[in-house]
DNA sequence: AGGTGTTTATCCGAAA
DNA sequence: TTTCGGATAAACACCT
């Protein structure tokens, strides 16, 4: 989220924007060097520029740069070998006093709203979860999303299956400990999902298997709108906030990108964002994931075996029969020498430049430089039954910005997973924000309803211009 | 042998 | 209630 891209709203509280920008600027130098080094690693044809949208979209996420500062290894600073494929558990808290057989992945368990006991009470959300070190919680991303994330992180036109494995295991501790059957699911997804196409390995190219990339034609299909949407769950917005929203979302100009500085900033990246959202729609990413669901697994226990999955045709290797299966480490052993080389860029880097530019250009504030946060600070917000306290408002403003962006581009159904992925990609491991991200748990709002609300409050529908299609 | 890729089958939850 | 999509499981073939 641009409005928060240069500072951490949780930790900085009322720190002025200028100060935040300075912080971001201080990181720019390091960032630039990182980007250049990573770019130099990418020799392959970059014809799959369609992946660029994913990178660009990433800047949309929430609170970031500070985390990038503290976790520079992720998505950009991590170098080949530095992630210790030979010692994948090094520094991995999950490896200490943790069972190595966490059970089978149960992503769906986290993406099913109905199985979220106690989540609201605790108010945790994925933004609080350090997926890189927390082996307890399965990332709430669909396999397709994970694959795309890996592809995006690689910044290459094509990547190998092992690279996808590597990226996932490097960035999601859960998969380092989980039953390796998730890899089967990855392969299954690649083969089955039409969005992914296989690029055969050249005769002179060593290594196993081929490469994978996103089907370019898929993008065309997206642009034609030939994708399905799912209905989003209802949202409850505090009437007090409605009044605020009416003021906030009130169009100040007829042009989609000619309003406030904040809105301008949002428009800059709108196309790539829209593309990703549409991609998520078409890939069927789990847009119904409820951030609260993660909380159910944050209570300290491994995901409950759902008894899901196909009927066993053969003896199962799972622990259902009481036999624990030592998970295989899916790091370096999966990679050939050349693939190890490919892995480097998989750590990825993100468009901090654009991020910073947005900040420096004053897009992070409303007209007059007034931070948007006070607009909501005084009010309460209830989303999905979760109360959002005023102290959490700063992040809420970020989401309001995002919502506004969505509104401007005619995105009626907000893809929650995309939001989460966005937040993750930008702020993958917000360790320092533990306990302060409650708002994000409740920030996924049904845009249709939100905008309907706006309409009912007098908002100008003419601003709902789809600038992309 | 083990990784890769494809295919089939099934279950489950959410959306329609 | 039906449909759909994601996840899981497994069999099988191919390749290195």
Short mmCIF file of C-alpha atoms (C1' of nucleotides) in Angstrom, two decimals:
data_model
loop_
_atom_site.label_atom_id
_atom_site.label_comp_id
_atom_site.label_asym_id
_atom_site.label_seq_id
_atom_site.Cartn_x
_atom_site.Cartn_y
_atom_site.Cartn_z
CA UNK A 1 0.00 0.00 0.00
CA UNK A 2 1.48 3.16 -1.07
CA UNK A 3 0.12 5.12 1.75
CA UNK A 4 2.10 3.01 4.13
CA UNK A 5 4.88 1.95 1.95
CA UNK A 6 7.52 4.01 3.52
CA UNK A 7 6.88 3.53 7.12
CA UNK A 8 5.52 1.17 9.54
CA UNK A 9 2.25 2.47 10.83
CA UNK A 10 2.36 0.15 13.73
CA UNK A 11 5.59 1.14 15.23
CA UNK A 12 5.80 4.70 14.20
CA UNK A 13 2.46 5.76 15.37
CA UNK A 14 2.08 9.42 14.68
CA UNK A 15 5.47 9.94 13.22
CA UNK A 16 5.26 12.40 10.43
CA UNK A 17 5.34 11.44 6.85
CA UNK A 18 8.49 13.35 6.17
CA UNK A 19 10.27 11.26 8.70
CA UNK A 20 8.99 8.14 7.08
CA UNK A 21 10.12 9.27 3.71
CA UNK A 22 13.55 9.91 5.06
CA UNK A 23 13.60 6.41 6.36
CA UNK A 24 12.64 5.06 3.03
CA UNK A 25 15.18 7.17 1.29
CA UNK A 26 17.85 5.86 3.55
CA UNK A 27 17.04 2.42 2.34
CA UNK A 28 17.04 3.35 -1.28
CA UNK A 29 20.76 3.11 -1.68
CA UNK A 30 20.95 -0.37 -0.36
CA UNK A 31 17.97 -1.35 -2.32
CA UNK A 32 19.41 -0.14 -5.57
CA UNK A 33 22.54 -2.13 -5.15
CA UNK A 34 20.52 -5.18 -4.42
CA UNK A 35 18.35 -4.76 -7.44
CA UNK A 36 21.27 -4.36 -9.71
CA UNK A 37 22.95 -7.44 -8.42
CA UNK A 38 19.84 -9.48 -8.80
CA UNK A 39 19.15 -8.21 -12.22
CA UNK A 40 22.56 -9.25 -13.31
CA UNK A 41 21.70 -12.79 -12.36
CA UNK A 42 18.86 -12.94 -14.77
CA UNK A 43 20.24 -13.85 -18.11
CA UNK A 44 17.29 -15.63 -19.47
CA UNK A 45 14.93 -14.16 -21.90
CA UNK A 46 12.66 -11.89 -20.08
CA UNK A 47 9.89 -12.24 -22.55
CA UNK A 48 7.53 -13.09 -19.84
CA UNK A 49 7.21 -9.49 -18.99
CA UNK A 50 3.77 -10.30 -17.92
CA UNK A 51 5.35 -11.28 -14.68
CA UNK A 52 6.31 -7.72 -14.23
CA UNK A 53 2.80 -7.02 -13.21
CA UNK A 54 3.30 -9.18 -10.23
CA UNK A 55 6.32 -7.31 -9.20
CA UNK A 56 4.65 -4.01 -9.70
CA UNK A 57 1.61 -5.12 -7.94
CA UNK A 58 3.72 -5.88 -4.99
CA UNK A 59 4.16 -2.31 -4.10
CA UNK A 60 0.56 -2.22 -3.28
CA UNK A 61 0.95 -4.16 -0.14
CA UNK A 62 1.03 -2.66 3.24
CA UNK A 63 3.69 -1.54 5.62
CA UNK A 64 6.94 -2.59 4.19
CA UNK A 65 10.28 -0.97 4.01
CA UNK A 66 11.02 -1.19 7.64
CA UNK A 67 10.61 -4.87 7.47
CA UNK A 68 12.68 -5.04 4.42
CA UNK A 69 15.28 -3.38 6.45
CA UNK A 70 15.14 -5.90 9.16
CA UNK A 71 14.71 -8.84 6.92
CA UNK A 72 16.77 -7.93 3.98
CA UNK A 73 17.32 -11.47 2.94
CA UNK A 74 13.86 -11.91 1.73
CA UNK A 75 12.89 -11.08 -1.79
CA UNK A 76 15.99 -9.35 -2.64
CA UNK A 77 18.94 -9.61 -0.43
CA UNK A 78 19.18 -13.25 -0.01
CA UNK A 79 21.96 -14.63 -2.02
CA UNK A 80 22.63 -17.96 -3.47
CA UNK A 81 23.73 -20.26 -0.79
CA UNK A 82 23.11 -17.78 1.91
CA UNK A 83 19.90 -19.45 2.69
CA UNK A 84 21.83 -22.48 3.53
CA UNK A 85 20.26 -25.13 1.42
CA UNK A 86 22.62 -27.41 3.10
CA UNK A 87 21.20 -26.39 6.39
CA UNK A 88 17.68 -25.42 5.74
CA UNK A 89 16.77 -25.49 9.35
CA UNK A 90 19.51 -23.29 10.51
CA UNK A 91 18.00 -20.56 12.52
CA UNK A 92 14.67 -22.09 12.06
CA UNK A 93 12.78 -21.86 15.31
CA UNK A 94 10.51 -24.57 14.14
CA UNK A 95 13.36 -26.98 14.24
CA UNK A 96 13.84 -26.40 17.91
CA UNK A 97 11.53 -28.36 20.05
CA UNK A 98 9.27 -28.83 17.17
CA UNK A 99 8.08 -32.02 15.69
CA UNK A 100 9.38 -32.62 12.26
CA UNK A 101 6.17 -34.12 11.20
CA UNK A 102 3.71 -31.33 11.23
CA UNK A 103 1.28 -33.27 9.23
CA UNK A 104 0.05 -32.70 5.82
CA UNK A 105 -0.61 -29.33 4.45
CA UNK A 106 -4.01 -28.15 5.22
CA UNK A 107 -4.24 -24.96 3.30
CA UNK A 108 -7.90 -25.30 2.87
CA UNK A 109 -8.30 -25.47 6.57
CA UNK A 110 -7.01 -21.96 6.71
CA UNK A 111 -9.01 -20.81 3.84
CA UNK A 112 -12.28 -21.98 5.12
CA UNK A 113 -14.04 -19.38 7.03
CA UNK A 114 -16.09 -21.82 8.90
CA UNK A 115 -13.24 -23.34 10.74
CA UNK A 116 -11.92 -20.40 12.54
CA UNK A 117 -12.43 -21.03 16.20
CA UNK A 118 -11.31 -18.25 18.36
CA UNK A 119 -9.82 -16.24 15.62
CA UNK A 120 -11.80 -13.19 16.24
CA UNK A 121 -11.03 -13.26 19.87
CA UNK A 122 -7.36 -13.29 19.25
CA UNK A 123 -7.48 -11.10 16.27
CA UNK A 124 -4.41 -12.53 14.70
CA UNK A 125 -3.96 -12.44 11.04
CA UNK A 126 -1.42 -13.52 8.46
CA UNK A 127 0.28 -10.22 8.75
CA UNK A 128 1.33 -11.27 12.17
CA UNK A 129 2.54 -14.62 11.07
CA UNK A 130 6.12 -15.05 10.18
CA UNK A 131 5.69 -17.70 7.59
CA UNK A 132 9.35 -17.92 7.03
CA UNK A 133 10.02 -19.17 10.49
CA UNK A 134 6.68 -20.39 11.65
CA UNK A 135 6.27 -23.96 10.59
CA UNK A 136 2.94 -24.25 12.36
CA UNK A 137 0.89 -22.22 10.05
CA UNK A 138 0.38 -23.00 6.48
CA UNK A 139 0.53 -19.95 4.30
CA UNK A 140 -2.92 -18.93 3.22
CA UNK A 141 -1.94 -18.86 -0.39
CA UNK A 142 -3.14 -21.28 -2.96
CA UNK A 143 -0.59 -23.33 -4.76
CA UNK A 144 -1.19 -21.33 -7.87
CA UNK A 145 -0.42 -18.21 -5.96
CA UNK A 146 2.70 -19.71 -4.52
CA UNK A 147 3.83 -20.70 -7.95
CA UNK A 148 3.23 -17.23 -9.22
CA UNK A 149 5.03 -15.74 -6.33
CA UNK A 150 7.99 -17.91 -7.05
CA UNK A 151 7.87 -16.94 -10.68
CA UNK A 152 7.63 -13.34 -9.80
CA UNK A 153 10.47 -13.56 -7.38
CA UNK A 154 12.64 -15.17 -9.98
CA UNK A 155 12.18 -12.27 -12.35
CA UNK A 156 12.83 -14.69 -15.13
CA UNK A 157 10.70 -15.68 -17.99
CA UNK A 158 10.68 -19.25 -16.88
CA UNK A 159 11.70 -21.23 -13.89
CA UNK A 160 12.09 -24.84 -13.08
CA UNK A 161 9.98 -26.90 -10.82
CA UNK A 162 12.80 -27.29 -8.41
CA UNK A 163 13.17 -23.56 -8.28
CA UNK A 164 9.57 -23.28 -7.34
CA UNK A 165 10.11 -25.82 -4.63
CA UNK A 166 13.13 -24.02 -3.45
CA UNK A 167 11.51 -20.68 -3.30
CA UNK A 168 8.56 -22.01 -1.41
CA UNK A 169 10.63 -23.87 1.09
CA UNK A 170 12.94 -20.95 1.50
CA UNK A 171 10.17 -18.55 2.18
CA UNK A 172 7.60 -20.70 3.88
CA UNK A 173 8.89 -22.67 6.76
CA UNK A 174 5.74 -24.68 6.80
CA UNK A 175 6.69 -26.42 3.62
CA UNK A 176 10.10 -27.27 4.89
CA UNK A 177 8.50 -29.40 7.52
CA UNK A 178 5.36 -30.47 5.85
CA UNK A 179 4.87 -33.74 4.18
CA UNK A 180 6.43 -33.46 0.75
CA UNK A 181 3.16 -34.33 -0.86
CA UNK A 182 2.69 -30.63 -1.29
CA UNK A 183 5.20 -30.90 -4.08
CA UNK A 184 2.90 -33.28 -5.76
CA UNK A 185 0.24 -30.67 -5.48
CA UNK A 186 2.53 -28.12 -7.01
CA UNK A 187 3.19 -30.36 -9.95
CA UNK A 188 -0.44 -31.16 -10.19
CA UNK A 189 -1.25 -27.50 -10.21
CA UNK A 190 1.28 -26.71 -12.87
CA UNK A 191 -0.03 -29.42 -15.10
CA UNK A 192 -3.66 -28.77 -14.50
CA UNK A 193 -3.77 -25.03 -14.34
CA UNK A 194 -4.00 -23.63 -17.81
CA UNK A 195 -2.34 -20.49 -16.66
CA UNK A 196 0.93 -22.32 -16.47
CA UNK A 197 2.61 -23.59 -19.53
CA UNK A 198 5.59 -25.78 -19.77
CA UNK A 199 8.66 -24.70 -21.64
CA UNK A 200 10.66 -27.73 -22.64
CA UNK A 201 14.26 -27.71 -21.72
CA UNK A 202 16.59 -27.34 -24.62
CA UNK A 203 18.68 -30.26 -25.65
CA UNK A 204 21.82 -28.52 -24.62
CA UNK A 205 20.40 -27.43 -21.34
CA UNK A 206 21.39 -29.71 -18.52
CA UNK A 207 19.10 -30.57 -15.71
CA UNK A 208 15.89 -32.35 -15.16
CA UNK A 209 12.50 -31.39 -16.32
CA UNK A 210 11.46 -28.35 -18.17
CA UNK A 211 10.65 -24.79 -17.31
CA UNK A 212 7.39 -23.24 -16.41
CA UNK A 213 5.93 -19.89 -17.10
CA UNK A 214 2.62 -18.15 -17.18
CA UNK A 215 0.68 -18.57 -20.34
CA UNK A 216 0.78 -15.27 -22.22
CA UNK A 217 -2.56 -16.00 -23.76
CA UNK A 218 -3.94 -16.20 -20.36
CA UNK A 219 -3.39 -12.52 -20.00
CA UNK A 220 -5.46 -11.90 -23.08
CA UNK A 221 -8.19 -13.94 -21.63
CA UNK A 222 -8.01 -11.88 -18.56
CA UNK A 223 -8.28 -8.69 -20.46
CA UNK A 224 -11.32 -9.99 -22.23
CA UNK A 225 -12.93 -10.45 -18.90
CA UNK A 226 -13.43 -14.12 -19.46
CA UNK A 227 -12.99 -15.15 -15.95
CA UNK A 228 -15.27 -15.98 -13.18
CA UNK A 229 -15.76 -14.14 -10.02
CA UNK A 230 -16.95 -15.36 -6.78
CA UNK A 231 -19.18 -13.60 -4.48
CA UNK A 232 -17.57 -12.13 -1.47
CA UNK A 233 -18.88 -12.48 2.01
CA UNK A 234 -20.79 -9.66 3.52
CA UNK A 235 -19.12 -6.97 5.48
CA UNK A 236 -20.31 -4.96 8.37
CA UNK A 237 -19.22 -1.44 8.59
CA UNK A 238 -19.84 0.67 11.58
CA UNK A 239 -22.28 3.44 10.76
CA UNK A 240 -19.89 5.89 12.27
CA UNK A 241 -17.33 4.86 9.74
CA UNK A 242 -19.81 5.16 6.95
CA UNK A 243 -19.91 8.85 7.47
CA UNK A 244 -16.17 8.95 7.40
CA UNK A 245 -16.07 6.90 4.28
CA UNK A 246 -18.49 9.21 2.66
CA UNK A 247 -16.07 11.99 3.25
CA UNK A 248 -13.03 10.00 2.36
CA UNK A 249 -14.33 8.39 -0.78
CA UNK A 250 -16.11 11.42 -2.03
CA UNK A 251 -14.70 11.97 -5.49
CA UNK A 252 -12.87 15.18 -5.73
CA UNK A 253 -12.56 15.14 -9.44
CA UNK A 254 -14.06 13.31 -12.35
CA UNK A 255 -10.85 11.84 -13.56
CA UNK A 256 -9.84 8.51 -12.14
CA UNK A 257 -6.33 9.62 -11.53
CA UNK A 258 -6.66 13.27 -11.04
CA UNK A 259 -7.78 13.61 -7.53
CA UNK A 260 -5.74 13.68 -4.43
CA UNK A 261 -2.13 12.88 -4.17
CA UNK A 262 -2.97 9.62 -2.58
CA UNK A 263 -5.22 8.67 -5.36
CA UNK A 264 -2.72 9.64 -7.95
CA UNK A 265 -0.19 7.45 -6.33
CA UNK A 266 -2.56 4.59 -6.37
CA UNK A 267 -3.32 5.05 -9.99
CA UNK A 268 0.27 4.77 -10.96
CA UNK A 269 0.40 1.11 -10.31
CA UNK A 270 -3.18 0.36 -11.04
CA UNK A 271 -2.74 -1.57 -14.23
CA UNK A 272 -0.33 -4.08 -12.92
CA UNK A 273 -2.38 -4.44 -9.83
CA UNK A 274 -5.48 -4.95 -11.83
CA UNK A 275 -3.69 -7.53 -13.86
CA UNK A 276 -2.73 -9.46 -10.82
CA UNK A 277 -6.14 -9.27 -9.37
CA UNK A 278 -7.53 -10.59 -12.54
CA UNK A 279 -4.94 -13.24 -12.61
CA UNK A 280 -5.89 -14.30 -9.18
CA UNK A 281 -9.44 -14.39 -10.26
CA UNK A 282 -8.67 -16.58 -13.18
CA UNK A 283 -6.37 -18.86 -11.34
CA UNK A 284 -9.03 -19.23 -8.79
CA UNK A 285 -6.88 -18.15 -5.97
CA UNK A 286 -8.59 -18.64 -2.75
CA UNK A 287 -10.24 -15.34 -2.41
CA UNK A 288 -12.33 -16.57 0.36
CA UNK A 289 -9.53 -16.95 2.72
CA UNK A 290 -10.30 -15.42 5.97
CA UNK A 291 -7.35 -13.98 7.78
CA UNK A 292 -8.97 -15.06 10.93
CA UNK A 293 -8.58 -18.60 9.95
CA UNK A 294 -4.90 -18.43 10.43
CA UNK A 295 -5.56 -17.55 13.96
CA UNK A 296 -7.13 -20.86 14.52
CA UNK A 297 -3.80 -22.41 13.92
CA UNK A 298 -1.87 -19.84 15.77
CA UNK A 299 -3.24 -21.14 18.97
CA UNK A 300 -0.38 -23.49 19.19
CA UNK A 301 -1.48 -26.66 17.58
CA UNK A 302 -0.83 -28.21 14.28
CA UNK A 303 -3.55 -27.99 11.77
CA UNK A 304 -6.22 -30.49 12.33
CA UNK A 305 -6.16 -33.26 9.84
CA UNK A 306 -9.15 -32.58 7.82
CA UNK A 307 -9.66 -36.01 6.56
CA UNK A 308 -9.68 -34.37 3.25
CA UNK A 309 -8.25 -35.37 0.00
CA UNK A 310 -9.01 -38.20 -2.21
CA UNK A 311 -9.78 -41.62 -1.03
CA UNK A 312 -6.65 -43.54 -0.43
CA UNK A 313 -6.10 -45.98 -3.15
CA UNK A 314 -3.03 -47.21 -1.56
CA UNK A 315 -1.37 -47.13 1.75
CA UNK A 316 -1.10 -43.59 2.91
CA UNK A 317 2.13 -42.14 4.10
CA UNK A 318 0.40 -39.67 6.25
CA UNK A 319 0.30 -39.79 9.97
CA UNK A 320 -3.32 -40.66 10.05
CA UNK A 321 -2.48 -44.20 10.92
CA UNK A 322 -0.19 -43.04 13.61
CA UNK A 323 2.92 -43.51 11.60
CA UNK A 324 4.83 -40.32 11.48
CA UNK A 325 6.70 -39.59 8.40
CA UNK A 326 9.87 -37.62 8.56
CA UNK A 327 9.50 -34.81 6.15
CA UNK A 328 12.04 -34.51 3.50
CA UNK A 329 14.00 -31.39 3.23
CA UNK A 330 13.26 -30.02 -0.11
CA UNK A 331 16.11 -27.69 -0.49
CA UNK A 332 19.37 -28.21 -2.21
CA UNK A 333 18.92 -31.85 -2.94
CA UNK A 334 16.26 -30.85 -5.35
CA UNK A 335 18.50 -28.69 -7.34
CA UNK A 336 21.06 -29.33 -9.92
CA UNK A 337 24.05 -27.11 -10.17
CA UNK A 338 22.55 -24.90 -12.80
CA UNK A 339 19.34 -24.75 -10.92
CA UNK A 340 21.15 -23.63 -7.86
CA UNK A 341 22.32 -20.76 -9.94
CA UNK A 342 18.81 -20.02 -10.92
CA UNK A 343 17.74 -19.91 -7.38
CA UNK A 344 19.55 -16.77 -6.57
CA UNK A 345 17.17 -14.38 -8.24
CA UNK A 346 14.32 -16.29 -6.78
CA UNK A 347 14.86 -14.43 -3.64
CA UNK A 348 13.42 -11.70 -5.68
CA UNK A 349 13.41 -8.02 -5.32
CA UNK A 350 10.66 -5.58 -5.38
CA UNK A 351 10.04 -2.29 -6.86
CA UNK A 352 11.16 -0.24 -3.97
CA UNK A 353 12.03 2.47 -6.39
CA UNK A 354 8.46 2.96 -7.34
CA UNK A 355 7.59 2.67 -3.77
CA UNK A 356 9.99 5.33 -2.77
CA UNK A 357 9.09 7.52 -5.66
CA UNK A 358 5.53 7.45 -4.59
CA UNK A 359 6.53 8.48 -1.16
CA UNK A 360 8.86 11.20 -2.26
CA UNK A 361 6.32 12.58 -4.63
CA UNK A 362 3.98 13.19 -1.79
CA UNK A 363 1.54 10.53 -2.73
CA UNK A 364 1.39 9.21 0.72
CA UNK A 365 -0.68 11.97 2.03
CA UNK A 366 -3.84 13.72 1.30
CA UNK A 367 -3.98 17.13 -0.12
CA UNK A 368 -2.16 19.45 2.13
CA UNK A 369 0.01 16.68 3.39
CA UNK A 370 -2.51 15.62 5.92
CA UNK A 371 -2.16 11.94 6.68
CA UNK A 372 -5.29 10.06 6.07
CA UNK A 373 -5.16 8.11 9.22
CA UNK A 374 -6.93 10.64 11.42
CA UNK A 375 -9.96 10.20 9.31
CA UNK A 376 -10.55 6.81 10.75
CA UNK A 377 -8.65 7.06 13.92
CA UNK A 378 -11.56 8.35 15.83
CA UNK A 379 -13.96 5.77 14.64
CA UNK A 380 -14.62 2.18 15.12
CA UNK A 381 -14.81 -0.28 12.35
CA UNK A 382 -16.35 -3.65 12.41
CA UNK A 383 -15.53 -6.09 9.68
CA UNK A 384 -16.64 -9.64 9.77
CA UNK A 385 -17.61 -9.20 13.31
CA UNK A 386 -14.20 -8.05 14.38
CA UNK A 387 -13.98 -4.79 16.07
CA UNK A 388 -11.21 -2.52 14.99
CA UNK A 389 -10.07 -0.16 17.58
CA UNK A 390 -9.13 3.38 16.77
CA UNK A 391 -5.53 2.71 17.59
CA UNK A 392 -5.39 0.38 14.69
CA UNK A 393 -6.67 2.92 12.33
CA UNK A 394 -3.44 3.80 10.56
CA UNK A 395 -3.32 0.50 8.80
CA UNK A 396 -6.94 0.84 8.12
CA UNK A 397 -6.27 3.92 6.16
CA UNK A 398 -3.95 1.96 4.04
CA UNK A 399 -6.64 -0.44 3.21
CA UNK A 400 -9.04 2.30 2.58
CA UNK A 401 -6.58 3.52 0.02
CA UNK A 402 -6.46 0.15 -1.53
CA UNK A 403 -10.18 -0.02 -1.57
CA UNK A 404 -10.28 3.28 -3.25
CA UNK A 405 -7.90 2.02 -5.88
CA UNK A 406 -10.08 -0.94 -6.47
CA UNK A 407 -13.05 1.23 -6.74
CA UNK A 408 -11.41 3.37 -9.31
CA UNK A 409 -10.65 0.50 -11.52
CA UNK A 410 -13.93 -1.20 -11.39
CA UNK A 411 -12.79 -4.15 -9.42
CA UNK A 412 -15.91 -5.26 -7.79
CA UNK A 413 -14.69 -8.25 -5.94
CA UNK A 414 -11.63 -7.73 -3.97
CA UNK A 415 -9.38 -10.67 -4.01
CA UNK A 416 -8.44 -11.26 -0.48
CA UNK A 417 -5.69 -13.60 -1.26
CA UNK A 418 -4.23 -11.07 -3.55
CA UNK A 419 -4.27 -8.60 -0.76
CA UNK A 420 -2.60 -11.05 1.45
CA UNK A 421 -0.12 -11.98 -1.16
CA UNK A 422 0.52 -8.35 -1.71
CA UNK A 423 1.08 -7.77 1.91
CA UNK A 424 3.24 -10.79 2.08
CA UNK A 425 5.35 -9.90 -0.87
CA UNK A 426 5.93 -6.49 0.45
CA UNK A 427 6.09 -7.31 4.04
CA UNK A 428 6.67 -10.99 4.22
CA UNK A 429 7.72 -11.40 7.78
CA UNK A 430 6.46 -8.60 9.91
CA UNK A 431 7.98 -9.86 13.06
CA UNK A 432 8.03 -6.54 14.76
CA UNK A 433 4.42 -5.93 14.18
CA UNK A 434 3.26 -8.90 16.11
CA UNK A 435 0.15 -8.06 17.93
CA UNK A 436 -0.41 -4.84 16.12
CA UNK A 437 -1.85 -6.01 12.89
CA UNK A 438 -5.27 -6.74 14.06
CA UNK A 439 -6.73 -4.32 11.70
CA UNK A 440 -5.52 -6.20 8.71
CA UNK A 441 -7.34 -9.16 10.00
CA UNK A 442 -10.46 -7.30 9.46
CA UNK A 443 -9.56 -5.13 6.59
CA UNK A 444 -10.64 -7.31 3.78
CA UNK A 445 -13.84 -5.72 2.82
CA UNK A 446 -16.34 -6.55 0.21
CA UNK A 447 -15.74 -3.73 -2.15
CA UNK A 448 -19.06 -4.04 -3.78
CA UNK A 449 -20.68 -3.44 -0.53
CA UNK A 450 -18.32 -0.75 0.41
CA UNK A 451 -18.92 1.06 -2.82
CA UNK A 452 -22.57 0.43 -2.66
CA UNK A 453 -22.34 2.10 0.62
CA UNK A 454 -20.58 4.93 -1.00
CA UNK A 455 -23.28 5.19 -3.58
CA UNK A 456 -25.91 5.23 -0.99
CA UNK A 457 -24.02 7.96 0.68
CA UNK A 458 -23.84 10.04 -2.39
CA UNK A 459 -20.64 8.93 -4.00
CA UNK A 460 -20.21 9.60 -7.67
CA UNK A 461 -20.52 6.37 -9.65
CA UNK A 462 -18.79 8.01 -12.55
CA UNK A 463 -15.55 7.54 -10.75
CA UNK A 464 -15.84 3.81 -11.17
CA UNK A 465 -14.05 3.86 -14.38
CA UNK A 466 -12.26 0.82 -15.38
CA UNK A 467 -9.11 2.35 -16.66
CA UNK A 468 -7.59 -0.88 -17.66
CA UNK A 469 -9.99 -2.61 -19.94
"C1'" DA B 1 16.68 -44.48 -8.27
"C1'" DG B 2 14.67 -40.44 -8.06
"C1'" DG B 3 12.79 -36.30 -10.15
"C1'" DT B 4 9.40 -34.69 -13.35
"C1'" DG B 5 4.99 -34.45 -15.59
"C1'" DT B 6 0.31 -36.14 -16.49
"C1'" DT B 7 -3.88 -37.95 -15.32
"C1'" DT B 8 -7.61 -39.64 -12.54
"C1'" DA B 9 -10.24 -39.75 -8.45
"C1'" DT B 10 -12.06 -37.98 -4.34
"C1'" DC B 11 -13.19 -34.82 -0.68
"C1'" DC B 12 -14.48 -30.46 1.07
"C1'" DG B 13 -16.13 -25.79 1.50
"C1'" DA B 14 -17.91 -21.74 -0.68
"C1'" DA B 15 -20.63 -19.74 -4.07
"C1'" DA B 16 -24.57 -19.76 -6.91
"C1'" DT C 1 -29.05 -28.52 -3.66
"C1'" DT C 2 -25.91 -28.05 -7.23
"C1'" DT C 3 -21.81 -26.34 -9.08
"C1'" DC C 4 -17.23 -25.04 -8.83
"C1'" DG C 5 -12.54 -24.67 -7.38
"C1'" DG C 6 -8.80 -26.05 -4.43
"C1'" DA C 7 -6.51 -29.60 -2.13
"C1'" DT C 8 -5.01 -34.21 -1.59
"C1'" DA C 9 -3.73 -38.77 -3.05
"C1'" DA C 10 -2.06 -41.96 -6.12
"C1'" DA C 11 -0.81 -44.36 -10.38
"C1'" DC C 12 1.88 -44.21 -14.22
"C1'" DA C 13 5.22 -42.94 -17.81
"C1'" DC C 14 9.21 -40.58 -19.03
"C1'" DC C 15 13.70 -38.74 -18.32
"C1'" DT C 16 18.33 -37.95 -16.27
#
